[in-house]
Structures are given as C-alpha cells and as structure tokens.
Amino acid sequence: AQFASAQPSLSGRHILVTAGPTHEAIDPVRYIANRSSGRQGYAIAAALAGLGARVTLISGPVTRPTPPGVERIDVESALDMAAAVEAALPADAAVMVAAVADWRVEAAGQKVKKGDGAPPALTLVENPDILATLGHSPRRPRLVIGFAAETQDVVAHATAKRTRKGADWIVANDVSADVFGADANAIHLITADGVESWERLPKSTVATRLAQRIANALQGAS
Ligand code: CTP
Ligand code: CA
C-alpha cells in the first residue's frame, strides 16, 4: 500500500473563498462599510491556488491585486455576495473570510438631501447569513470554514458560531487587538475535536497553514 503524500495537493478541487468588507448603500452616493482589508482572505485564496485548487474568490470592495491563478468575482453588498456564493456552487470547500455587513440600509432611490429638518434616520434590515445558509444547505461543500471576529470571550463565542452556522471549522480572531489591515493574526482554530491556538503569525503564514490543513482534510476519508 502507498502512504499518503506529505504534501497533499488540491488539484481537481474547487474552493470558494469570500473576502473583504461589504458596502451597504444608503442612497446612490453613500454607503456603510467596515474595516476589513481583505488581506487574510486574499492570502488564503492565494495559498489554496498555490496547492493546485481551482479557487473562486468572491470579493467585497478592496484595492488589492487578484492572486495568480484565482478567479475573482467582485461584489458590493451582502446580498450580492450571497447570490455570488450560490452561483459559484458546487464546491469541495468554502472559506468564508469576508466581513459581511450584518445589516443593510433601507436605501433611498435618490440622493438624500440635507433639507431643513432633522438628520435622516437610517432603517437597518438584517442581512442573510451567508455562512449559515451554506452550512445548512443541501448543496453544502464537504468542508465549510467560517471566521469569527470577536472582541471578548473569543473562543466561547466562536465555538457557539461553529454549531449555529453548521460550519466544520471556525477560525477565531480577537479583533480588539490591531488586526484589520495588520500583517499578523493570532487565531484559534475550532473544530469538532476542540480548540487549537496558534501563535501570532503573519497572515500569509496563517493562510499557508490553513491551506495545508484543508488539503489534508479533503484528502481524508470523509
Ligand atoms: N457571515 C456571513 N454572512 C453574514 C454574517 C457573517 O457569511 N451575514 C460569516 C462571516 O464571513 C464569518 C462568520 O459568518 O465567516 C462569522 O462572522 P461574524 O461577524 O463573526 O459573526 P456573526 O454571526 O455576524 O455575529 P456577530 O457579528 O454578532 O458577532
Ligand atoms: Ca457579524
């Protein structure tokens, strides 16, 4: 019998990655956004492509070059991202790194004017949870990985998200530290087997380690 290769390849696998922020329109000229830089998601897309995967990167608005060998689909809002994820299926794995806006605005069709009254109130509507939808979908990829941005009780909140969203793994990071746009990330990898805390590493190293783990998991029996 042959032993498994030490460097499993992702050749022949299709992997979805979401990355970046979303922009939620207030009116035709204004939007609500968040501080996601897309750096970690792009690094993961690059690392997966480096192992031979066919990668579809569904990206919110960021100014960043497309990693070599990656097919990039640009979206703006959470609703656009949800539709693009659905359209990109089937996939063997999905890595949902995007900082999806939790709420969208009941947007105005025309530019809101200052007028003479009080400042306008924004009415917020909850966005669909793209990860939870995929995690519970009949078209669910074999391996579904979410991220969790937390400022407190990081592991507890992230562990609850793993179950609630139907994810196999959650990569939890503490965003009370300076993570957005930074070069390094200290993550906890939460799986059915428990919690693994990684030392603070460059986002590119987090990405290559994670890609390797994904390759190992997809190579495994189930
Ligand atoms: N996510 C998603 N769709 C959303 C919100 C989040 O797909 N509408 C995904 C993110 O891409 C990430 C994971 O869910 O992989 C966790 O996102 P996070 O913002 O940490 O969790 P929420 O469930 O939105 O909870 P909260 O922001 O209240 O902590
Ligand atoms: Ca959220």
mmCIF file of C-alpha atoms and ligand atoms in Angstrom:
data_model
loop_
_atom_site.group_PDB
_atom_site.id
_atom_site.type_symbol
_atom_site.label_atom_id
_atom_site.label_comp_id
_atom_site.label_asym_id
_atom_site.label_seq_id
_atom_site.Cartn_x
_atom_site.Cartn_y
_atom_site.Cartn_z
ATOM 1 C CA ALA A 1 0.000 0.000 0.000
ATOM 2 C CA GLN A 2 1.029 3.579 -0.655
ATOM 3 C CA PHE A 3 1.387 6.080 2.159
ATOM 4 C CA ALA A 4 -0.371 9.437 1.779
ATOM 5 C CA SER A 5 1.878 12.108 0.342
ATOM 6 C CA ALA A 6 3.298 14.558 2.891
ATOM 7 C CA GLN A 7 2.157 17.484 0.705
ATOM 8 C CA PRO A 8 -1.387 16.667 -0.371
ATOM 9 C CA SER A 9 -2.434 18.568 -3.450
ATOM 10 C CA LEU A 10 -5.697 20.407 -4.014
ATOM 11 C CA SER A 11 -5.575 19.674 -7.705
ATOM 12 C CA GLY A 12 -9.074 18.990 -9.056
ATOM 13 C CA ARG A 13 -10.754 20.659 -6.065
ATOM 14 C CA HIS A 14 -12.971 23.727 -6.304
ATOM 15 C CA ILE A 15 -12.806 26.028 -3.300
ATOM 16 C CA LEU A 16 -14.845 29.173 -2.643
ATOM 17 C CA VAL A 17 -13.344 31.989 -0.639
ATOM 18 C CA THR A 18 -15.186 35.143 0.433
ATOM 19 C CA ALA A 19 -13.093 38.124 1.435
ATOM 20 C CA GLY A 20 -13.152 41.807 2.215
ATOM 21 C CA PRO A 21 -15.907 44.027 3.550
ATOM 22 C CA THR A 22 -19.305 44.608 2.035
ATOM 23 C CA HIS A 23 -20.717 48.019 1.198
ATOM 24 C CA GLU A 24 -24.333 48.658 2.050
ATOM 25 C CA ALA A 25 -25.894 51.526 0.126
ATOM 26 C CA ILE A 26 -27.615 54.347 1.991
ATOM 27 C CA ASP A 27 -28.514 56.069 -1.251
ATOM 28 C CA PRO A 28 -26.916 56.195 -4.718
ATOM 29 C CA VAL A 29 -23.845 58.058 -3.416
ATOM 30 C CA ARG A 30 -23.332 56.817 0.168
ATOM 31 C CA TYR A 31 -22.711 53.511 1.893
ATOM 32 C CA ILE A 32 -21.918 51.830 5.212
ATOM 33 C CA ALA A 33 -18.722 49.761 5.289
ATOM 34 C CA ASN A 34 -16.331 48.168 7.792
ATOM 35 C CA ARG A 35 -12.585 47.997 8.366
ATOM 36 C CA SER A 36 -11.894 44.648 6.676
ATOM 37 C CA SER A 37 -8.858 44.935 4.392
ATOM 38 C CA GLY A 38 -9.323 41.624 2.587
ATOM 39 C CA ARG A 39 -5.722 40.736 3.354
ATOM 40 C CA GLN A 40 -6.345 37.444 5.167
ATOM 41 C CA GLY A 41 -8.937 36.214 2.650
ATOM 42 C CA TYR A 42 -6.747 37.067 -0.338
ATOM 43 C CA ALA A 43 -3.794 35.313 1.287
ATOM 44 C CA ILE A 44 -5.937 32.197 1.795
ATOM 45 C CA ALA A 45 -7.137 32.276 -1.813
ATOM 46 C CA ALA A 46 -3.501 32.565 -2.965
ATOM 47 C CA ALA A 47 -2.349 29.710 -0.718
ATOM 48 C CA LEU A 48 -5.156 27.405 -1.915
ATOM 49 C CA ALA A 49 -4.354 28.170 -5.551
ATOM 50 C CA GLY A 50 -0.708 27.508 -4.729
ATOM 51 C CA LEU A 51 -1.673 23.964 -3.719
ATOM 52 C CA GLY A 52 -3.424 23.485 -7.040
ATOM 53 C CA ALA A 53 -7.066 24.240 -6.185
ATOM 54 C CA ARG A 54 -9.431 25.981 -8.559
ATOM 55 C CA VAL A 55 -10.297 28.980 -6.407
ATOM 56 C CA THR A 56 -13.305 31.265 -6.795
ATOM 57 C CA LEU A 57 -12.682 34.392 -4.740
ATOM 58 C CA ILE A 58 -15.844 36.363 -4.072
ATOM 59 C CA SER A 59 -14.572 39.717 -3.003
ATOM 60 C CA GLY A 60 -16.103 42.797 -1.465
ATOM 61 C CA PRO A 61 -14.664 46.183 -2.450
ATOM 62 C CA VAL A 62 -10.906 46.199 -1.763
ATOM 63 C CA THR A 63 -7.929 47.607 -3.658
ATOM 64 C CA ARG A 64 -5.793 44.550 -3.943
ATOM 65 C CA PRO A 65 -4.339 42.540 -6.832
ATOM 66 C CA THR A 66 -6.025 39.253 -7.720
ATOM 67 C CA PRO A 67 -3.744 36.382 -6.644
ATOM 68 C CA PRO A 68 -2.285 34.388 -9.566
ATOM 69 C CA GLY A 69 -4.487 31.536 -10.725
ATOM 70 C CA VAL A 70 -7.557 32.754 -8.820
ATOM 71 C CA GLU A 71 -10.907 33.548 -10.411
ATOM 72 C CA ARG A 72 -12.212 36.702 -8.761
ATOM 73 C CA ILE A 73 -15.817 37.841 -8.655
ATOM 74 C CA ASP A 74 -16.305 41.387 -7.358
ATOM 75 C CA VAL A 75 -19.403 42.227 -5.338
ATOM 76 C CA GLU A 76 -20.512 45.185 -3.261
ATOM 77 C CA SER A 77 -23.266 44.266 -0.843
ATOM 78 C CA ALA A 78 -24.025 41.269 1.363
ATOM 79 C CA LEU A 79 -26.991 40.389 -0.861
ATOM 80 C CA ASP A 80 -24.693 40.417 -3.927
ATOM 81 C CA MET A 81 -22.171 38.241 -2.093
ATOM 82 C CA ALA A 82 -24.875 35.739 -1.068
ATOM 83 C CA ALA A 83 -26.017 35.438 -4.694
ATOM 84 C CA ALA A 84 -22.445 35.058 -5.986
ATOM 85 C CA VAL A 85 -21.715 32.265 -3.475
ATOM 86 C CA GLU A 86 -24.851 30.412 -4.525
ATOM 87 C CA ALA A 87 -23.980 30.826 -8.205
ATOM 88 C CA ALA A 88 -20.421 29.527 -7.674
ATOM 89 C CA LEU A 89 -21.551 26.168 -6.230
ATOM 90 C CA PRO A 90 -20.820 23.297 -6.248
ATOM 91 C CA ALA A 91 -17.546 23.391 -4.349
ATOM 92 C CA ASP A 92 -15.487 20.952 -2.322
ATOM 93 C CA ALA A 93 -14.791 23.523 0.376
ATOM 94 C CA ALA A 94 -15.729 27.078 1.297
ATOM 95 C CA VAL A 95 -13.723 29.501 3.391
ATOM 96 C CA MET A 96 -15.857 32.439 4.455
ATOM 97 C CA VAL A 97 -13.421 35.157 5.432
ATOM 98 C CA ALA A 98 -15.498 38.178 4.410
ATOM 99 C CA ALA A 99 -16.598 40.696 6.993
ATOM 100 C CA VAL A 100 -20.194 40.657 5.791
ATOM 101 C CA ALA A 101 -22.298 43.582 6.983
ATOM 102 C CA ASP A 102 -24.822 42.294 9.492
ATOM 103 C CA TRP A 103 -27.343 44.887 8.394
ATOM 104 C CA ARG A 104 -28.221 46.689 5.212
ATOM 105 C CA VAL A 105 -29.968 50.017 4.942
ATOM 106 C CA GLU A 106 -33.436 50.504 3.574
ATOM 107 C CA ALA A 107 -31.798 52.562 0.873
ATOM 108 C CA ALA A 108 -33.229 55.670 -0.743
ATOM 109 C CA GLY A 109 -33.591 55.620 -4.530
ATOM 110 C CA GLN A 110 -32.372 59.214 -4.792
ATOM 111 C CA LYS A 111 -29.608 61.070 -3.012
ATOM 112 C CA VAL A 112 -30.785 62.089 0.456
ATOM 113 C CA LYS A 113 -30.682 65.869 0.764
ATOM 114 C CA LYS A 114 -29.885 67.888 3.877
ATOM 115 C CA GLY A 115 -33.167 69.719 3.662
ATOM 116 C CA ASP A 116 -34.255 71.780 6.609
ATOM 117 C CA GLY A 117 -35.466 69.169 9.075
ATOM 118 C CA ALA A 118 -33.678 66.794 11.445
ATOM 119 C CA PRO A 119 -30.899 64.492 10.122
ATOM 120 C CA PRO A 120 -32.425 61.426 8.429
ATOM 121 C CA ALA A 121 -32.790 58.200 10.423
ATOM 122 C CA LEU A 122 -31.378 55.041 8.818
ATOM 123 C CA THR A 123 -33.590 51.975 8.993
ATOM 124 C CA LEU A 124 -31.480 48.798 9.158
ATOM 125 C CA VAL A 125 -32.573 45.352 7.974
ATOM 126 C CA GLU A 126 -30.679 42.169 8.897
ATOM 127 C CA ASN A 127 -28.699 40.595 6.044
ATOM 128 C CA PRO A 128 -28.871 36.863 5.316
ATOM 129 C CA ASP A 129 -26.084 34.886 6.991
ATOM 130 C CA ILE A 130 -24.161 33.548 4.003
ATOM 131 C CA LEU A 131 -22.111 31.083 6.041
ATOM 132 C CA ALA A 132 -25.091 29.691 7.965
ATOM 133 C CA THR A 133 -27.100 29.354 4.762
ATOM 134 C CA LEU A 134 -24.267 27.398 3.146
ATOM 135 C CA GLY A 135 -23.609 25.356 6.293
ATOM 136 C CA HIS A 136 -27.212 24.140 6.297
ATOM 137 C CA SER A 137 -27.660 23.903 2.540
ATOM 138 C CA PRO A 138 -28.340 20.644 0.665
ATOM 139 C CA ARG A 139 -25.523 21.816 -1.648
ATOM 140 C CA ARG A 140 -23.138 22.218 1.272
ATOM 141 C CA PRO A 141 -19.460 21.800 0.382
ATOM 142 C CA ARG A 142 -17.805 18.916 2.198
ATOM 143 C CA LEU A 143 -15.710 21.318 4.269
ATOM 144 C CA VAL A 144 -17.213 24.613 5.425
ATOM 145 C CA ILE A 145 -14.969 27.032 7.266
ATOM 146 C CA GLY A 146 -16.061 30.277 8.884
ATOM 147 C CA PHE A 147 -14.176 33.065 10.556
ATOM 148 C CA ALA A 148 -15.255 34.763 13.752
ATOM 149 C CA ALA A 149 -14.301 38.297 14.648
ATOM 150 C CA GLU A 150 -14.660 38.791 18.383
ATOM 151 C CA THR A 151 -13.599 41.424 20.887
ATOM 152 C CA GLN A 152 -14.259 39.355 24.025
ATOM 153 C CA ASP A 153 -14.811 35.704 25.100
ATOM 154 C CA VAL A 154 -13.283 34.818 21.728
ATOM 155 C CA VAL A 155 -13.281 31.017 21.969
ATOM 156 C CA ALA A 156 -16.723 30.752 23.611
ATOM 157 C CA HIS A 157 -18.424 32.968 21.032
ATOM 158 C CA ALA A 158 -16.615 31.279 18.155
ATOM 159 C CA THR A 159 -17.480 27.791 19.399
ATOM 160 C CA ALA A 160 -21.153 28.781 19.532
ATOM 161 C CA LYS A 161 -20.899 30.148 15.971
ATOM 162 C CA ARG A 162 -19.469 26.838 14.730
ATOM 163 C CA THR A 163 -22.571 24.979 15.840
ATOM 164 C CA ARG A 164 -25.111 27.637 14.960
ATOM 165 C CA LYS A 165 -23.792 28.132 11.440
ATOM 166 C CA GLY A 166 -23.248 24.467 10.606
ATOM 167 C CA ALA A 167 -19.523 25.033 9.993
ATOM 168 C CA ASP A 168 -16.857 22.347 10.291
ATOM 169 C CA TRP A 169 -14.196 24.754 11.447
ATOM 170 C CA ILE A 170 -14.193 28.274 12.786
ATOM 171 C CA VAL A 171 -11.085 30.396 12.642
ATOM 172 C CA ALA A 172 -11.496 32.833 15.510
ATOM 173 C CA ASN A 173 -9.585 36.042 15.856
ATOM 174 C CA ASP A 174 -9.526 38.678 18.513
ATOM 175 C CA VAL A 175 -10.257 41.952 16.761
ATOM 176 C CA SER A 176 -9.808 44.016 19.916
ATOM 177 C CA ALA A 177 -6.098 43.776 19.039
ATOM 178 C CA ASP A 178 -4.988 45.552 15.897
ATOM 179 C CA VAL A 179 -5.937 43.002 13.217
ATOM 180 C CA PHE A 180 -7.717 44.890 10.444
ATOM 181 C CA GLY A 181 -5.188 45.662 7.735
ATOM 182 C CA ALA A 182 -2.354 44.460 10.000
ATOM 183 C CA ASP A 183 0.164 41.936 8.781
ATOM 184 C CA ALA A 184 -0.232 39.433 11.615
ATOM 185 C CA ASN A 185 -3.051 37.438 13.119
ATOM 186 C CA ALA A 186 -3.352 35.306 16.276
ATOM 187 C CA ILE A 187 -6.061 32.759 15.633
ATOM 188 C CA HIS A 188 -7.803 29.894 17.376
ATOM 189 C CA LEU A 189 -8.825 27.007 15.120
ATOM 190 C CA ILE A 190 -12.062 25.499 16.441
ATOM 191 C CA THR A 191 -13.049 22.089 15.112
ATOM 192 C CA ALA A 192 -15.183 19.179 16.311
ATOM 193 C CA ASP A 193 -12.032 17.947 18.094
ATOM 194 C CA GLY A 194 -11.529 21.095 20.140
ATOM 195 C CA VAL A 195 -9.517 24.310 20.078
ATOM 196 C CA GLU A 196 -6.023 24.858 18.751
ATOM 197 C CA SER A 197 -4.475 28.252 19.494
ATOM 198 C CA TRP A 198 -1.824 29.389 17.050
ATOM 199 C CA GLU A 199 0.882 31.885 17.915
ATOM 200 C CA ARG A 200 0.696 35.341 16.341
ATOM 201 C CA LEU A 201 1.754 34.746 12.732
ATOM 202 C CA PRO A 202 1.915 36.747 9.518
ATOM 203 C CA LYS A 203 -1.407 36.476 7.693
ATOM 204 C CA SER A 204 0.422 34.762 4.821
ATOM 205 C CA THR A 205 1.634 32.040 7.213
ATOM 206 C CA VAL A 206 -1.855 31.614 8.688
ATOM 207 C CA ALA A 207 -3.024 31.206 5.094
ATOM 208 C CA THR A 208 -0.465 28.583 4.080
ATOM 209 C CA ARG A 209 -1.018 26.555 7.262
ATOM 210 C CA LEU A 210 -4.753 26.681 6.788
ATOM 211 C CA ALA A 211 -4.486 25.682 3.118
ATOM 212 C CA GLN A 212 -2.369 22.709 4.131
ATOM 213 C CA ARG A 213 -4.969 21.691 6.719
ATOM 214 C CA ILE A 214 -7.709 21.965 4.128
ATOM 215 C CA ALA A 215 -5.735 19.790 1.706
ATOM 216 C CA ASN A 216 -5.253 17.173 4.425
ATOM 217 C CA ALA A 217 -8.936 17.232 5.370
ATOM 218 C CA LEU A 218 -10.142 16.881 1.769
ATOM 219 C CA GLN A 219 -7.701 14.069 1.211
ATOM 220 C CA GLY A 220 -9.120 12.221 4.241
ATOM 221 C CA ALA A 221 -11.796 9.581 4.009
ATOM 222 C CA SER A 222 -14.853 11.736 4.694
HETATM 223 N N1 CTP B 1 -21.029 35.766 7.870
HETATM 224 C C1 CTP B 1 -21.759 35.555 6.724
HETATM 225 N N2 CTP B 1 -22.880 36.304 6.486
HETATM 226 C C2 CTP B 1 -23.267 37.246 7.362
HETATM 227 C C3 CTP B 1 -22.520 37.473 8.543
HETATM 228 C C4 CTP B 1 -21.400 36.711 8.761
HETATM 229 O O1 CTP B 1 -21.408 34.680 5.918
HETATM 230 N N3 CTP B 1 -24.359 37.960 7.107
HETATM 231 C C5 CTP B 1 -19.859 34.898 8.112
HETATM 232 C C6 CTP B 1 -18.522 35.599 8.091
HETATM 233 O O2 CTP B 1 -17.965 35.608 6.784
HETATM 234 C C7 CTP B 1 -17.713 34.730 9.047
HETATM 235 C C8 CTP B 1 -18.756 34.243 10.042
HETATM 236 O O3 CTP B 1 -20.014 34.361 9.398
HETATM 237 O O4 CTP B 1 -17.185 33.598 8.397
HETATM 238 C C9 CTP B 1 -18.798 34.949 11.351
HETATM 239 O O5 CTP B 1 -18.981 36.316 11.168
HETATM 240 P P1 CTP B 1 -19.152 37.223 12.457
HETATM 241 O O6 CTP B 1 -19.409 38.629 12.037
HETATM 242 O O7 CTP B 1 -18.003 36.949 13.395
HETATM 243 O O8 CTP B 1 -20.454 36.548 13.114
HETATM 244 P P2 CTP B 1 -21.970 36.968 13.211
HETATM 245 O O9 CTP B 1 -22.768 35.720 13.130
HETATM 246 O O10 CTP B 1 -22.300 38.040 12.228
HETATM 247 O O11 CTP B 1 -22.120 37.511 14.691
HETATM 248 P P3 CTP B 1 -21.679 38.911 15.372
HETATM 249 O O12 CTP B 1 -21.163 39.835 14.290
HETATM 250 O O13 CTP B 1 -22.905 39.409 16.032
HETATM 251 O O14 CTP B 1 -20.577 38.527 16.354
HETATM 252 CA CA CA B 2 -21.166 39.981 12.033
#
